[in-house]
Steps between C-alpha positions, in 0.01 A plus 500: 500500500500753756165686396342190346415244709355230285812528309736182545654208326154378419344832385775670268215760429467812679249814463820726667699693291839683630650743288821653599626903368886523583606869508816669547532658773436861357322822558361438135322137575293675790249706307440202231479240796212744646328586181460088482390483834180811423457399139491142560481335795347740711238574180444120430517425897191750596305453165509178455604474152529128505245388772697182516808618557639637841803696487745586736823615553835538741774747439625794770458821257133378459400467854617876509285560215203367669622668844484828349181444362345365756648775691376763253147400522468489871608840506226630273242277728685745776469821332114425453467399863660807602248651321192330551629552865503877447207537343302327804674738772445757236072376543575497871667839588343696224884666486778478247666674738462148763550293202824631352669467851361168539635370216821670579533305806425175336752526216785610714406208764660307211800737408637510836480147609684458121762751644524300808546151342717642169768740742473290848479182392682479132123388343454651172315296292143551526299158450138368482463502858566843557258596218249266672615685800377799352112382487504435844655838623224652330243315675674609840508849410223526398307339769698710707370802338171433507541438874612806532240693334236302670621561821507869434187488417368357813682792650232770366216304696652517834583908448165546311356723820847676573493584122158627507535692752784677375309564187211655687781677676662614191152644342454717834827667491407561112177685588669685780832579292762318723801373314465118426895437524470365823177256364723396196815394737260303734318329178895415412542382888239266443621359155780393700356379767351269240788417305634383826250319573464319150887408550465362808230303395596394151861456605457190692274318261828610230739415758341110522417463117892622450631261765280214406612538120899517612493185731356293181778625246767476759372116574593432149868553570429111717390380123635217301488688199789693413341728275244626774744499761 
């Protein structure tokens, strides 16, 4: 009566059946009780053996079952993020170099905030969330990234003439057999000059993604659910 509502004292029939397994409470019932839930229900649930027939199912090993899963196959949707991700900056920077760094930096983003929460704040079981989490650290990052390449980029326009001349520079001492140390440290001056200047530039358009971002998880601590919060 409690799934069927058109079951009653004037309608003894009912399309709902229950069936109920009683285990003992053993380490041996827990692989059968899974093998029914992939053979069976799972199989007969996303197939649709019987069109007409819906099934579902309650039991706490189970919803660990489909946890894990569920769990499993949002981290392969990860792993081929991170690399779709990778192969994009790869398209970008034109360096493996750039790209294996990159990546570095987005895959420990995760391992040290899971340091934090596990050995700060007694946290250690990793759930959905934080795998969803994972998708949108790798949007940050990488929008980061390509804000910082971009901006260095737009460095090389502004030192375009200061560059050129110290090429045409560079060719004269050649011909007249100077030694082209001193060229090489100012070319290295002006790499920094525009590293600086990328920082300075991309660094504030990071610093107001990051913030931005951090203000909306934190507001979920205000929630009402308790699995967000």
């Amino acid at each position: 009566w409690k799934l069927d509502q058109y079951f009653g004292s004037g309608n003894l029939k009912s399309n709902v059946i229950r069936s109920f397994v009683h285990l003992r409470n053993t380490d041996a019932a827990y692989p059968f009780l899974e093998s029914f839930y992939r053979d069976f229900l799972w199989k007969n649930d996303q197939e649709k053996v019987y069109p007409a027939m819906v099934h579902t199912w309650t039991n706490n090993y189970l919803e660990e079952v489909e946890a894990k899963d569920a769990l499993n196959n949002d981290t392969l949707w990860s792993i081929g993020s991170l690399c779709f991700v990778a192969l994009m900056i790869l398209l970008k920077v034109q360096s493996v170099f750039l790209v294996f760094f990159s990546m570095l930096g987005l895959v420990l983003s995760f391992s040290v905030s899971y340091y934090w929460v596990s050995a700060h704040s007694s946290i250690e079981n990793i759930t959905l969330l934080w795998v969803g989490g994972i998708f949108v650290m790798l949007g940050i990052g990488a929008d980061d990234i390509f804000l910082m390449i971009d901006s260095f980029d737009h460095t090389k326009i502004e030192f375009q003439e200061d560059i050129n001349h110290r090429i045409v520079c560079a060719n004269a001492s050649n011909d007249d057999g100077v030694d082209n140390q001193e060229m090489k440290n100012k070319q290295l001056d002006i790499l920094g000059e525009r590293m600086k200047l990328a920082y300075s530039r991309a660094g504030s358009m990071m610093l107001v993604s990051s913030v931005t971002t951090s203000i909306c998880f934190f507001s979920n601590a205000f929630g009402v659910l308790t699995v967000v919060q």
